[in-house]
Coordinates of C-alpha atoms in Angstrom, one line a residue:
Chain A
M1 CA 43.7 23.1 -36.8
D2 CA 45.3 21.6 -33.7
V3 CA 44.8 18.1 -34.1
Q4 CA 43.1 17.0 -30.9
R5 CA 40.4 19.7 -31.4
K6 CA 40.5 18.6 -34.7
K7 CA 39.8 15.2 -33.5
G8 CA 37.0 16.2 -30.7
L9 CA 35.1 18.0 -33.4
L10 CA 35.2 15.6 -36.1
D11 CA 33.1 12.9 -33.9
V12 CA 30.4 15.7 -33.7
C13 CA 30.5 16.3 -37.2
V14 CA 30.2 12.9 -38.1
L15 CA 27.4 12.6 -35.4
A16 CA 25.2 15.5 -36.9
V17 CA 25.5 14.2 -40.4
L18 CA 23.8 10.6 -39.1
R19 CA 21.3 12.6 -37.0
R20 CA 19.5 13.8 -40.6
E21 CA 19.2 10.0 -41.4
P22 CA 21.8 6.7 -41.2
S23 CA 24.1 6.8 -43.3
Y24 CA 27.1 4.9 -44.9
G25 CA 31.4 5.3 -44.7
Y26 CA 31.1 6.9 -48.5
K27 CA 28.3 9.1 -48.1
I28 CA 29.4 10.4 -44.6
I29 CA 33.0 11.5 -45.8
K30 CA 31.1 13.0 -48.9
D31 CA 28.8 15.3 -46.4
V32 CA 31.3 16.0 -43.4
S33 CA 33.7 17.0 -46.3
E34 CA 31.5 20.0 -47.2
C35 CA 32.4 21.6 -43.6
I36 CA 35.7 20.0 -42.6
E37 CA 38.6 18.0 -44.4
M38 CA 38.2 14.5 -43.5
S39 CA 40.2 11.8 -45.0
E40 CA 38.5 7.8 -45.7
S41 CA 41.5 6.9 -42.8
T42 CA 40.3 9.2 -40.3
L43 CA 36.6 8.5 -40.7
Y44 CA 37.6 4.5 -40.0
P45 CA 38.4 4.9 -36.4
I46 CA 36.0 8.0 -35.7
L47 CA 33.1 5.2 -36.5
R48 CA 34.8 2.5 -34.4
R49 CA 34.9 5.1 -31.4
L50 CA 31.7 6.2 -31.9
E51 CA 30.7 2.8 -31.9
A52 CA 32.4 1.5 -28.5
N53 CA 30.7 4.5 -26.8
G54 CA 27.4 3.3 -27.8
L55 CA 26.8 6.9 -29.8
V56 CA 26.1 5.1 -32.9
V57 CA 24.7 1.4 -33.7
T58 CA 25.6 -0.1 -37.3
Y59 CA 23.3 -2.5 -39.5
T60 CA 23.9 -3.7 -43.1
Q61 CA 21.7 -3.6 -46.1
Q62 CA 21.9 -4.8 -49.3
Y63 CA 22.6 -2.7 -52.0
G64 CA 23.3 -3.7 -55.7
G65 CA 24.5 -7.4 -55.2
R66 CA 26.6 -6.4 -52.3
T67 CA 26.2 -4.8 -48.8
R68 CA 26.5 -1.8 -47.4
K69 CA 27.1 -0.8 -43.9
Y70 CA 25.1 1.7 -42.7
Y71 CA 25.5 3.7 -39.3
E72 CA 22.6 5.1 -37.1
I73 CA 22.7 7.3 -34.3
T74 CA 21.7 6.3 -31.1
E75 CA 19.9 8.5 -28.3
D76 CA 23.3 9.0 -26.7
G77 CA 24.7 10.1 -29.6
Q78 CA 21.9 12.9 -29.9
R79 CA 22.7 13.7 -26.5
R80 CA 26.5 14.4 -27.2
I81 CA 25.7 16.7 -29.8
D82 CA 23.4 18.3 -27.3
A83 CA 26.3 18.5 -24.9
F84 CA 28.5 19.9 -27.4
M85 CA 26.0 22.5 -28.8
N86 CA 25.9 23.4 -24.8
E87 CA 29.8 24.4 -24.7
W88 CA 29.6 26.9 -27.3
D89 CA 28.7 29.6 -24.9
E90 CA 32.1 28.6 -23.0
I91 CA 33.9 28.2 -25.8
K92 CA 32.8 31.7 -27.4
R93 CA 33.4 33.3 -24.4
I94 CA 37.2 31.8 -23.9
Y95 CA 37.9 33.3 -28.0
T96 CA 36.5 36.2 -26.5
F97 CA 39.2 36.6 -23.8
I98 CA 42.2 35.1 -26.1
K99 CA 41.2 37.8 -28.5
G100 CA 41.1 40.7 -25.9
A101 CA 44.5 39.6 -24.6
E102 CA 45.7 39.8 -27.6
Q103 CA 45.2 43.4 -27.9
Chain B
M1 CA 47.4 -0.7 -56.9
N2 CA 44.2 -2.9 -57.5
R3 CA 41.9 -3.8 -54.8
E4 CA 43.6 -7.1 -53.7
Q5 CA 47.2 -5.4 -53.5
F6 CA 45.7 -2.7 -51.7
L7 CA 43.7 -5.0 -49.2
G8 CA 46.4 -7.5 -48.6
D9 CA 48.8 -4.8 -48.0
L10 CA 46.8 -3.3 -45.2
M11 CA 46.0 -6.2 -43.9
D12 CA 49.6 -7.3 -43.4
R13 CA 50.1 -4.4 -41.7
L14 CA 47.4 -4.7 -38.9
G15 CA 49.1 -7.9 -37.8
T16 CA 48.5 -7.6 -34.2
L17 CA 44.9 -6.8 -34.6
S18 CA 42.2 -9.7 -34.1
E19 CA 40.9 -11.7 -36.9
A20 CA 37.2 -10.0 -37.0
E21 CA 38.5 -6.3 -36.5
C22 CA 40.7 -7.1 -39.7
R23 CA 37.7 -8.3 -41.7
K24 CA 36.1 -4.8 -40.5
V25 CA 38.6 -2.4 -41.6
A26 CA 38.8 -4.6 -45.1
E27 CA 34.8 -4.2 -45.4
Y28 CA 35.1 -0.6 -44.7
Y29 CA 37.7 -0.2 -47.5
D30 CA 36.2 -2.5 -50.1
E31 CA 32.9 -0.7 -49.4
L32 CA 34.6 2.5 -50.0
I33 CA 36.2 1.2 -53.1
A34 CA 32.8 -0.2 -54.7
D35 CA 31.3 3.4 -54.0
G36 CA 33.9 5.5 -55.3
V37 CA 33.9 3.1 -58.6
E38 CA 30.4 3.9 -58.8
S39 CA 30.6 7.4 -58.4
G40 CA 33.0 7.4 -61.5
R41 CA 36.5 7.2 -60.8
S42 CA 38.7 4.4 -61.7
E43 CA 39.5 2.0 -58.9
E44 CA 43.6 2.5 -58.9
E45 CA 42.2 6.8 -58.6
V46 CA 40.3 5.8 -55.4
I47 CA 42.9 3.7 -53.8
A48 CA 45.1 6.3 -54.6
S49 CA 43.1 8.7 -52.8
F50 CA 43.2 6.8 -49.4
G51 CA 46.8 7.3 -49.0
Q52 CA 49.6 4.9 -48.1
A53 CA 48.3 1.3 -46.2
E54 CA 51.0 2.3 -43.6
G55 CA 49.7 5.4 -42.3
I56 CA 45.9 4.1 -42.3
A57 CA 47.1 0.8 -40.5
G58 CA 48.8 3.5 -38.1
Q59 CA 45.3 5.1 -37.2
I60 CA 43.5 1.9 -36.7
L61 CA 46.4 0.8 -34.2
A62 CA 46.5 3.9 -32.4
E63 CA 42.6 4.0 -31.6
R64 CA 42.6 0.3 -31.2
D65 CA 45.4 1.2 -28.4
S66 CA 43.6 4.1 -26.6
L67 CA 40.5 2.0 -26.6
Q68 CA 42.4 -0.9 -25.0
S69 CA 44.0 1.3 -22.1
K70 CA 40.3 2.0 -20.6
K71 CA 39.2 -1.8 -21.0
E72 CA 42.4 -2.2 -18.7
E73 CA 41.3 0.6 -16.0
L74 CA 38.4 -1.6 -16.1
R75 CA 40.2 -4.7 -15.6
S76 CA 42.1 -3.6 -12.5
R77 CA 38.9 -2.6 -10.8
V78 CA 37.2 -6.2 -11.5
E79 CA 40.6 -7.5 -9.7
N80 CA 39.7 -4.8 -7.0
W81 CA 36.0 -6.4 -6.6
Q82 CA 38.0 -10.1 -6.2
S83 CA 39.9 -8.8 -3.8
E84 CA 37.6 -7.1 -2.0
S85 CA 35.6 -10.2 -1.6
G86 CA 38.0 -11.9 -0.4
E87 CA 37.3 -14.8 -2.3
R88 CA 40.1 -14.1 -5.0
G89 CA 41.6 -17.3 -5.5
G90 CA 38.3 -19.5 -5.0
L91 CA 36.4 -17.5 -7.8
R92 CA 35.9 -19.6 -10.9
E93 CA 35.4 -17.9 -14.3
Y94 CA 32.9 -18.6 -16.6
R95 CA 33.1 -17.0 -20.1
A96 CA 31.0 -16.9 -23.2
K97 CA 33.6 -17.9 -26.2
G98 CA 31.8 -16.1 -29.0
P99 CA 30.0 -12.8 -29.4
V100 CA 26.5 -13.8 -27.9
E101 CA 23.1 -11.9 -28.4
M102 CA 21.7 -13.4 -25.2
I103 CA 22.7 -13.7 -21.9
V104 CA 20.9 -15.8 -19.1
V105 CA 21.9 -15.6 -15.6
E106 CA 19.8 -18.2 -13.4
T107 CA 20.7 -18.9 -9.6
R108 CA 18.7 -19.4 -6.5
D109 CA 19.0 -17.9 -3.3
R110 CA 22.3 -16.0 -4.4
R111 CA 22.8 -12.1 -5.0
V112 CA 23.6 -11.4 -8.6
E113 CA 25.5 -8.3 -9.5
V114 CA 25.6 -7.0 -13.1
R115 CA 28.4 -4.9 -14.2
E116 CA 30.1 -4.2 -17.5
S117 CA 32.6 -6.6 -19.0
S118 CA 36.0 -5.5 -18.9
D119 CA 37.1 -6.9 -22.4
G120 CA 34.1 -7.0 -24.3
Q121 CA 33.1 -10.9 -23.7
A122 CA 30.0 -12.0 -21.6
R123 CA 31.1 -13.9 -18.3
V124 CA 30.1 -14.9 -15.1
W125 CA 32.1 -15.1 -11.8
F126 CA 31.3 -17.5 -9.1
S127 CA 32.8 -19.5 -6.3
P128 CA 31.1 -23.0 -6.5
R129 CA 30.9 -25.1 -3.1
E130 CA 29.7 -28.3 -2.4
G131 CA 26.5 -29.1 -3.2
D132 CA 26.5 -26.6 -6.2
R133 CA 25.7 -27.3 -9.4
V134 CA 26.6 -25.1 -12.6
S135 CA 25.8 -25.9 -16.0
V136 CA 27.2 -23.2 -18.9
E137 CA 25.9 -23.7 -22.4
E138 CA 26.6 -21.7 -25.3
A139 CA 24.4 -22.3 -28.4
G140 CA 22.8 -20.3 -30.9
G141 CA 24.4 -16.9 -29.8
A142 CA 22.7 -17.7 -26.3
F143 CA 24.9 -17.8 -22.9
R144 CA 23.2 -19.5 -20.3
F145 CA 24.7 -19.8 -16.8
L146 CA 22.5 -22.2 -14.9
H147 CA 23.2 -22.6 -11.0
K148 CA 21.2 -24.8 -8.6
A149 CA 22.1 -25.9 -5.2
S150 CA 21.6 -29.8 -4.7
F151 CA 20.8 -29.7 -1.0
F152 CA 17.5 -28.6 0.2
S153 CA 17.2 -25.1 -0.8
G154 CA 15.6 -23.9 2.5
N155 CA 18.7 -24.5 4.0
A156 CA 20.4 -22.4 1.7
W157 CA 20.4 -19.3 3.5
I158 CA 21.5 -21.3 6.7
W159 CA 24.7 -21.6 4.2
N160 CA 24.6 -18.6 3.3
L161 CA 25.2 -17.2 6.6
H162 CA 28.3 -19.5 7.8
G163 CA 29.8 -19.5 4.0
G164 CA 30.0 -15.7 3.9
E165 CA 29.1 -13.9 0.9
R166 CA 27.9 -15.6 -1.9
K167 CA 27.3 -13.9 -4.9
V168 CA 27.3 -14.5 -8.7
L169 CA 28.4 -11.4 -10.8
L170 CA 27.6 -11.0 -14.6
E171 CA 29.9 -9.3 -16.7
V172 CA 28.2 -8.0 -19.9
P173 CA 29.9 -6.5 -23.1
H174 CA 30.0 -2.9 -23.5
A175 CA 27.6 -1.6 -26.1
F176 CA 25.7 -4.7 -25.5
A177 CA 22.9 -4.6 -27.7
G178 CA 21.1 -8.4 -27.3
T179 CA 18.8 -9.7 -24.0
V180 CA 20.0 -10.1 -20.4
C181 CA 17.8 -12.0 -18.3
V182 CA 19.1 -12.6 -14.5
K183 CA 16.8 -14.7 -12.2
T184 CA 17.4 -15.4 -8.5
T185 CA 15.2 -16.0 -5.7
N186 CA 15.3 -14.9 -2.0
S187 CA 18.2 -12.5 -2.7
R188 CA 18.6 -9.0 -4.3
I189 CA 19.9 -8.4 -7.8
E190 CA 22.2 -5.1 -8.6
A191 CA 23.3 -3.9 -11.9
E192 CA 25.5 -0.7 -11.8
G193 CA 27.4 0.8 -14.8
L194 CA 26.1 -0.6 -17.7
Y195 CA 26.0 1.3 -21.1
G196 CA 24.6 -0.4 -24.4
R197 CA 21.7 -1.0 -25.9
E198 CA 20.2 -4.5 -24.2
K199 CA 17.2 -5.3 -23.0
L200 CA 18.0 -6.1 -19.0
Q201 CA 15.4 -8.4 -17.4
L202 CA 15.9 -8.8 -13.9
V203 CA 13.7 -11.2 -11.8
S204 CA 14.1 -12.0 -8.0
S205 CA 11.7 -13.1 -5.6
N206 CA 12.0 -11.3 -1.2
G207 CA 15.1 -9.7 -2.8
R208 CA 15.8 -5.6 -3.4
I209 CA 17.0 -4.7 -6.8
A210 CA 18.7 -2.2 -7.7
V211 CA 19.5 -0.4 -10.7
T212 CA 22.4 2.5 -10.7
G213 CA 23.9 4.1 -13.5
C214 CA 22.7 2.4 -16.4
T215 CA 22.0 3.3 -19.9
V216 CA 20.0 0.3 -21.7
N217 CA 17.2 -0.2 -24.3
E218 CA 14.6 -1.9 -22.2
L219 CA 14.8 -2.3 -18.5
K220 CA 12.0 -5.2 -16.7
L221 CA 12.2 -5.3 -13.4
K222 CA 10.0 -7.8 -10.7
T223 CA 10.4 -9.1 -7.4
S224 CA 7.8 -9.4 -4.4
N225 CA 8.1 -8.5 -0.8
A226 CA 11.0 -6.0 -1.5
K227 CA 12.0 -2.7 -2.8
I228 CA 13.0 -1.6 -6.4
E229 CA 15.3 1.4 -6.6
I230 CA 16.4 3.2 -9.9
V231 CA 19.0 5.6 -9.8
E232 CA 20.0 7.8 -13.0
A233 CA 18.8 5.1 -15.4
A234 CA 18.0 6.0 -19.1
G235 CA 16.6 4.2 -21.9
D236 CA 13.4 3.2 -23.9
A237 CA 11.0 2.2 -21.4
C238 CA 11.5 0.6 -18.1
D239 CA 8.8 -1.5 -16.1
A240 CA 9.0 -2.7 -12.6
S241 CA 6.9 -4.8 -10.4
T242 CA 7.1 -6.1 -6.9
S243 CA 4.8 -6.1 -3.6
N244 CA 5.0 -4.8 -0.1
G245 CA 7.7 -2.9 -1.4
K246 CA 8.5 0.7 -1.8
T247 CA 9.7 1.9 -5.5
I248 CA 11.7 4.7 -6.1
V249 CA 13.2 6.0 -9.5
R250 CA 15.5 9.1 -9.3
E251 CA 17.0 11.5 -11.8
S252 CA 16.2 8.9 -14.8
R253 CA 14.8 9.5 -18.5
F254 CA 13.2 6.9 -20.6
T255 CA 11.9 7.9 -24.2
R256 CA 9.0 5.7 -24.0
H257 CA 7.7 4.9 -20.8
L258 CA 7.9 4.6 -17.3
W259 CA 5.5 2.2 -15.5
L260 CA 5.7 1.3 -11.7
E261 CA 3.6 -1.2 -9.8
T262 CA 3.7 -2.3 -6.3
S263 CA 1.5 -3.1 -3.3
N264 CA 1.5 -2.0 0.3
G265 CA 4.2 0.3 -0.5
A266 CA 5.3 3.9 -1.5
I267 CA 6.3 4.9 -4.8
C268 CA 8.8 7.8 -4.8
V269 CA 9.9 9.9 -8.1
E270 CA 12.5 12.0 -8.4
N271 CA 13.3 14.1 -11.7
I272 CA 12.1 11.4 -13.7
D273 CA 11.8 12.5 -17.7
V274 CA 9.4 10.4 -19.4
P275 CA 6.5 11.1 -21.5
D276 CA 4.6 8.2 -20.1
I277 CA 4.3 7.8 -16.3
S278 CA 2.3 5.1 -14.7
L279 CA 2.7 4.7 -10.8
C280 CA 0.4 2.1 -9.5
T281 CA 0.4 1.5 -5.6
S282 CA -2.0 0.5 -2.6
N283 CA -1.7 1.3 1.0
G284 CA 0.8 3.8 0.2
S285 CA 1.5 7.3 -1.0
V286 CA 3.2 8.7 -4.1
K287 CA 5.3 11.5 -4.3
G288 CA 8.0 13.2 -6.4
T289 CA 9.4 15.7 -9.0
V290 CA 8.7 14.9 -12.6
V291 CA 10.2 16.8 -15.5
G292 CA 7.9 19.1 -17.6
R293 CA 5.3 21.2 -16.8
E294 CA 2.0 20.4 -15.5
E295 CA -0.4 21.5 -18.2
D296 CA 1.9 19.3 -21.0
Y297 CA 0.4 16.2 -18.7
E298 CA -2.5 14.4 -19.7
I299 CA -3.3 13.2 -16.2
Y300 CA -5.3 10.5 -14.4
S301 CA -4.9 10.7 -10.1
H302 CA -6.9 8.6 -8.1
T303 CA -6.6 7.5 -4.6
T304 CA -8.7 7.1 -1.6
N305 CA -8.4 8.4 2.2
A306 CA -6.1 10.5 1.3
K307 CA -5.4 13.7 -0.5
S308 CA -4.1 14.1 -4.4
N309 CA -2.4 17.4 -5.3
L310 CA -3.0 16.4 -8.9
Q311 CA -6.1 17.3 -11.3
T312 CA -7.7 14.9 -13.2
T313 CA -7.6 16.2 -16.6
G314 CA -9.3 13.6 -18.8
L315 CA -8.3 12.5 -22.4
S316 CA -6.5 16.1 -23.8
G317 CA -4.6 14.4 -26.2
L318 CA -1.1 15.8 -25.0
D319 CA 2.0 13.8 -25.9
R320 CA 2.6 13.3 -22.2
R321 CA 0.5 11.3 -19.7
L322 CA 0.8 10.8 -16.3
S323 CA -1.3 8.4 -14.2
V324 CA -1.1 7.9 -10.5
V325 CA -3.4 5.3 -8.8
T326 CA -2.9 4.2 -4.9
S327 CA -5.5 3.8 -2.1
N328 CA -5.0 4.6 1.8
G329 CA -2.1 7.0 0.9
G330 CA -1.8 10.6 -0.4
I331 CA -0.5 11.8 -3.7
H332 CA 2.0 14.7 -4.7
I333 CA 3.4 15.4 -7.5
D334 CA 5.6 18.2 -8.0
F335 CA 6.5 19.5 -11.9
T336 CA 10.2 20.8 -12.7
G337 CA 9.0 23.3 -15.2
S338 CA 10.0 23.3 -18.6
P339 CA 11.0 20.1 -20.1
T340 CA 14.8 19.5 -19.7
D341 CA 17.8 17.1 -19.4
V342 CA 17.6 15.0 -16.1
E343 CA 21.3 16.1 -15.9
E344 CA 20.7 19.7 -16.2
S345 CA 17.6 20.2 -14.4
A346 CA 17.5 22.0 -11.1
R347 CA 17.7 19.5 -8.3
Q348 CA 14.6 19.5 -6.3
E349 CA 14.1 18.9 -2.9
P350 CA 14.5 15.5 -2.4
C351 CA 11.4 13.7 -1.5
D352 CA 11.0 11.8 1.6
P353 CA 9.3 8.1 1.3
D354 CA 9.9 7.7 4.9
G355 CA 8.5 11.0 6.0
E356 CA 5.3 11.8 7.2
E357 CA 2.5 10.0 6.4
S358 CA -0.5 12.2 7.6
E359 CA -2.7 11.1 5.1
C360 CA -2.2 7.7 5.5
T361 CA -4.0 5.3 7.3
V362 CA -2.7 2.8 9.9
A363 CA -3.3 0.1 7.6
C364 CA -0.3 1.7 5.1
S365 CA 2.3 2.1 8.1
W366 CA 4.1 -1.5 7.7
G367 CA 4.2 -1.3 4.4
E368 CA 6.3 1.8 4.2
N369 CA 9.3 0.0 6.1
F370 CA 9.7 -3.0 4.9
A371 CA 12.5 -4.6 2.6
G372 CA 14.7 -2.2 4.4
D373 CA 14.3 1.1 4.7
D374 CA 18.2 0.8 6.2
E375 CA 20.9 0.9 3.7
E376 CA 22.8 -1.1 6.0
D377 CA 24.4 -4.4 3.6
G378 CA 24.0 -7.6 5.6
E379 CA 23.7 -10.8 4.1
D380 CA 21.8 -11.3 0.8
G381 CA 17.9 -10.9 1.5
E382 CA 17.9 -11.9 5.2
D383 CA 18.9 -8.6 6.4
E384 CA 15.4 -7.5 5.8
E385 CA 13.9 -10.2 8.3
D386 CA 13.7 -7.5 11.1
D387 CA 11.2 -4.8 9.3
A388 CA 9.8 -7.9 7.5
P389 CA 5.8 -7.8 7.9
F390 CA 6.5 -11.6 8.1
T391 CA 9.1 -14.1 7.1
L392 CA 9.0 -17.8 6.3
A393 CA 10.9 -20.6 8.4
D394 CA 10.1 -24.2 9.0
G395 CA 7.5 -23.9 6.8
Q396 CA 5.5 -21.7 8.6
V397 CA 4.7 -17.8 8.2
H398 CA 5.8 -15.7 11.0
I399 CA 4.2 -12.7 11.4
G400 CA 6.1 -9.5 12.6
Q401 CA 5.5 -7.1 15.6
D402 CA 3.4 -4.6 13.0
G403 CA 1.0 -7.3 11.8
I404 CA 0.0 -7.8 8.2
C405 CA -3.1 -6.8 5.8
V406 CA -4.0 -7.4 2.7
G407 CA -6.3 -6.7 0.2
E408 CA -8.5 -3.1 -0.1
G409 CA -11.7 -1.7 1.3
E410 CA -14.6 -4.6 2.7
N411 CA -12.4 -6.9 1.5
T412 CA -9.3 -6.0 3.6
V413 CA -7.4 -8.9 5.6
R414 CA -5.7 -7.6 8.9
I415 CA -4.1 -9.7 11.1
D416 CA -2.8 -7.6 14.5
S417 CA -0.2 -9.2 16.3
A418 CA -0.2 -6.9 19.3
D419 CA -4.1 -8.3 20.2
G420 CA -4.3 -11.7 18.4
T421 CA -7.3 -10.3 16.2
I422 CA -8.3 -10.9 12.7
R423 CA -10.1 -8.5 11.4
I424 CA -11.5 -9.0 8.3
G425 CA -13.6 -5.8 6.3
N426 CA -16.0 -4.7 9.2
G427 CA -16.0 -7.9 10.8
K428 CA -13.6 -9.6 13.5
I429 CA -12.2 -12.8 15.0
I430 CA -10.3 -12.9 18.4
I431 CA -8.8 -16.2 19.5
R432 CA -9.1 -15.8 23.2
N433 CA -8.3 -18.6 26.0
G434 CA -8.5 -21.2 23.3
R435 CA -11.8 -20.2 21.8
I436 CA -12.7 -18.6 18.9
E437 CA -15.3 -15.3 19.0
I438 CA -16.2 -14.0 15.8
N439 CA -17.7 -10.5 15.9
P440 CA -16.8 -10.2 20.0
E441 CA -19.3 -7.7 21.5
E442 CA -16.6 -4.7 22.2
E443 CA -15.6 -4.5 26.0

């Protein structure tokens, strides 16, 4: 898949995972990978970007003698997902258009 | 490769990144290694799955650069502001050195503007002059900018007129999640383009407050004798209180509540999406549009001497609540239909708080026009003088052409400038030819 397009989709995938519940790095990668391939090194910049844009907030929690950093979706993060879902009709139209032009 | 080797290698390659950023990267990978080992893989295996440190560092630095170009764009905007204000040379920067959780700006008789910081640091821009005392403190995660004018504050506004625009510009970091408190007197406060989870408190007196395009956690606004205007704001909750001035909220969304309170002024809401709305005034109308269907709201509506288009529903246990209380002013609230996003909801006809006030009695008329309905910006709070029902000068209260009215019902006190009468409830006092006449026979 095109790198730029995948980048945009991954942002929303991470948000979608966080919509279920706040989560941490390792689990986010596991959950997102069910649907689209994502490496550890890809996730880090995504989380930084989402945080800088106010779409997620972070907090740390003690876990088995160490700390885990949790990421929690914000209202704006939820809105970002909604906006993405609303784009779907448009994408479908473009897809159909491209498919039609192929024949 | 073991954990220490990997993290050391990675840190070496992040050379140009700040120490704090490097620490975040190290913590992130450290946590992943621990979680990987816990799930049954060996440390080496987990680290090998990350790929080359060079590639990892490259991705982090690329993302940093793209964020930085955005920041530079913002910085150039600030420079524009400086040159616009014509005080580029004289502006001094008061900057927080470390990360802060609380930002406090206190000034007197100075207009305050709140904007987003270009580089994630809290700072204040101000141009101190003779007689200004500024103290800046930073302790325990709190950054405080305190300004006092050492000469008699009553002269401060005259100084303003001669010295050109005097303002304090506060820059709040992007995505700030702490508390921001701004306090001034006799001047306006404007906040624009903030984006974070902050608790934003803006307090003034005799000066209007405007919040535009801000996403915050909580918004608390308080002033007196002036207007409050909130446009395109979002957050959890908003409390706004003024007196003798109107309150306007447009295209805004709060997930918890919106409580507006004023007196002697109209309230106008336009396309607001909030589950708990309380609009309370006196001697003024309440108008506007609310997102949602009327039947979704538990409604309480009360006015006197005027009509309301709302029906009080009583306790209905509905999720959404709308309470509208006024006196001597009409209530007219329309509903947009089904709940939608503020931006997407069809734009309703904008309500016009300056428009006809047919249900309004004489008593409310001046409140509507107070605090500068004109959008012409003059000097700090003083441009409102022409429309103001009263002004304070030389230690005296001067009452404008339209007179003044305080209180409600039988307790209303009205001073009429045109014929020099003072009316208290149904009673009347006239000062004529140096004599005080109480309840004189009508001529």
